[in-house]
Every structure is written in structure tokens, then in C-alpha cells.
Amino acid sequence: DFRGFLAEQSGISEASSFNSLLSDCRTFFRWAVKRKYLLVDPTANIEKRKTKGKIPTTISPEEAEKFLRLVEREFPAWM
């Protein structure tokens, strides 16, 4: 099946890389089906892999204060 092909040919183990490739292939196959080059989209029943949620990056209170001073100085109309 196409899922096996994606895994074998791409050598992709990371979920985000797999999902990106799947998205690109899906775009192509949907285009091909719409223009009647293909009867079916082989990616239609393939689900994206689950990705690990990334921990959001935070800034320190000092960095936030520094940023606000910069905005005040450079873009006073925004404040």
C-alpha cells in the first residue's frame, strides 16, 4: 500500500517529516484525481502520525521588560 511505500522509500522515522511528505503527496494525488489522471487518491485513508507536542518557549520577566522598552522606544504609536 502507499503507506508502506512512504515509509520504505523515504526512510522517514520522525512523525513531522512523514506528515510533511504525506501532505505533499496528498496535494499531488488530489490534483491528479480532480483532473481525472487517477480514479482514486491512494493517500485518502492514510492518517497523519501523531507528533509530540513541543513545550512552548518562554521568556523571563527581564526579557519581557526589555522587549517592552524597545517597543516603547522604537514604536511609540503602538503603546
Short mmCIF file of C-alpha atoms in Angstrom, two decimals:
data_model
loop_
_atom_site.label_atom_id
_atom_site.label_comp_id
_atom_site.label_asym_id
_atom_site.label_seq_id
_atom_site.Cartn_x
_atom_site.Cartn_y
_atom_site.Cartn_z
CA ASP A 1 0.00 0.00 0.00
CA PHE A 2 1.02 3.62 -0.29
CA ARG A 3 1.69 3.97 3.44
CA GLY A 4 4.31 1.23 3.21
CA PHE A 5 5.82 2.88 0.18
CA LEU A 6 6.12 6.18 2.05
CA ALA A 7 7.82 4.52 4.98
CA GLU A 8 10.21 2.43 2.87
CA GLN A 9 11.20 4.90 0.21
CA SER A 10 11.57 7.93 2.37
CA GLY A 11 13.34 6.32 5.32
CA ILE A 12 11.40 8.73 7.49
CA SER A 13 11.00 7.91 11.14
CA GLU A 14 10.05 11.34 12.52
CA ALA A 15 6.29 11.90 12.56
CA SER A 16 6.55 15.52 11.42
CA SER A 17 8.69 14.57 8.40
CA PHE A 18 6.28 11.77 7.49
CA ASN A 19 3.33 14.15 7.80
CA SER A 20 5.02 16.71 5.61
CA LEU A 21 5.71 14.16 2.88
CA LEU A 22 2.18 12.79 3.18
CA SER A 23 0.76 16.29 2.79
CA ASP A 24 2.82 16.90 -0.35
CA CYS A 25 1.74 13.57 -1.85
CA ARG A 26 -1.88 14.24 -0.94
CA THR A 27 -1.81 17.56 -2.74
CA PHE A 28 -0.45 15.90 -5.87
CA PHE A 29 -2.89 12.97 -5.82
CA ARG A 30 -5.90 15.22 -5.20
CA TRP A 31 -4.82 17.30 -8.18
CA ALA A 32 -4.46 14.13 -10.30
CA VAL A 33 -7.92 12.86 -9.28
CA LYS A 34 -9.54 16.24 -9.93
CA ARG A 35 -8.08 16.29 -13.44
CA LYS A 36 -9.03 12.63 -13.97
CA TYR A 37 -5.48 11.31 -14.30
CA LEU A 38 -6.32 8.93 -11.42
CA LEU A 39 -9.59 7.42 -10.26
CA VAL A 40 -8.75 7.42 -6.55
CA ASP A 41 -6.40 9.17 -4.16
CA PRO A 42 -4.16 6.49 -2.61
CA THR A 43 -3.48 8.78 0.36
CA ALA A 44 -7.16 9.26 1.22
CA ASN A 45 -7.22 6.71 4.07
CA ILE A 46 -3.76 7.37 5.46
CA GLU A 47 -3.80 9.18 8.78
CA LYS A 48 -1.12 11.59 9.85
CA ARG A 49 1.21 10.34 12.54
CA LYS A 50 0.85 11.79 15.99
CA THR A 51 3.54 14.28 16.85
CA LYS A 52 4.87 15.07 20.27
CA GLY A 53 3.68 18.41 21.50
CA LYS A 54 6.52 20.84 21.84
CA ILE A 55 6.93 22.72 25.07
CA PRO A 56 6.41 26.40 24.39
CA THR A 57 9.42 28.62 24.83
CA THR A 58 9.00 31.29 27.44
CA ILE A 59 10.90 34.46 28.14
CA SER A 60 11.98 35.72 31.51
CA PRO A 61 10.34 38.75 33.13
CA GLU A 62 13.57 40.65 32.47
CA GLU A 63 13.45 39.79 28.77
CA ALA A 64 9.78 40.83 28.58
CA GLU A 65 10.59 44.18 30.21
CA LYS A 66 13.49 44.72 27.82
CA PHE A 67 11.24 43.95 24.85
CA LEU A 68 8.53 46.35 26.03
CA ARG A 69 11.11 49.13 26.48
CA LEU A 70 12.32 48.51 22.94
CA VAL A 71 8.77 48.70 21.56
CA GLU A 72 8.11 51.88 23.55
CA ARG A 73 11.26 53.47 22.19
CA GLU A 74 11.03 52.30 18.56
CA PHE A 75 7.26 52.24 18.07
CA PRO A 76 5.67 54.73 20.49
CA ALA A 77 2.42 54.82 18.50
CA TRP A 78 1.84 51.19 19.41
CA MET A 79 1.83 51.88 23.14
#
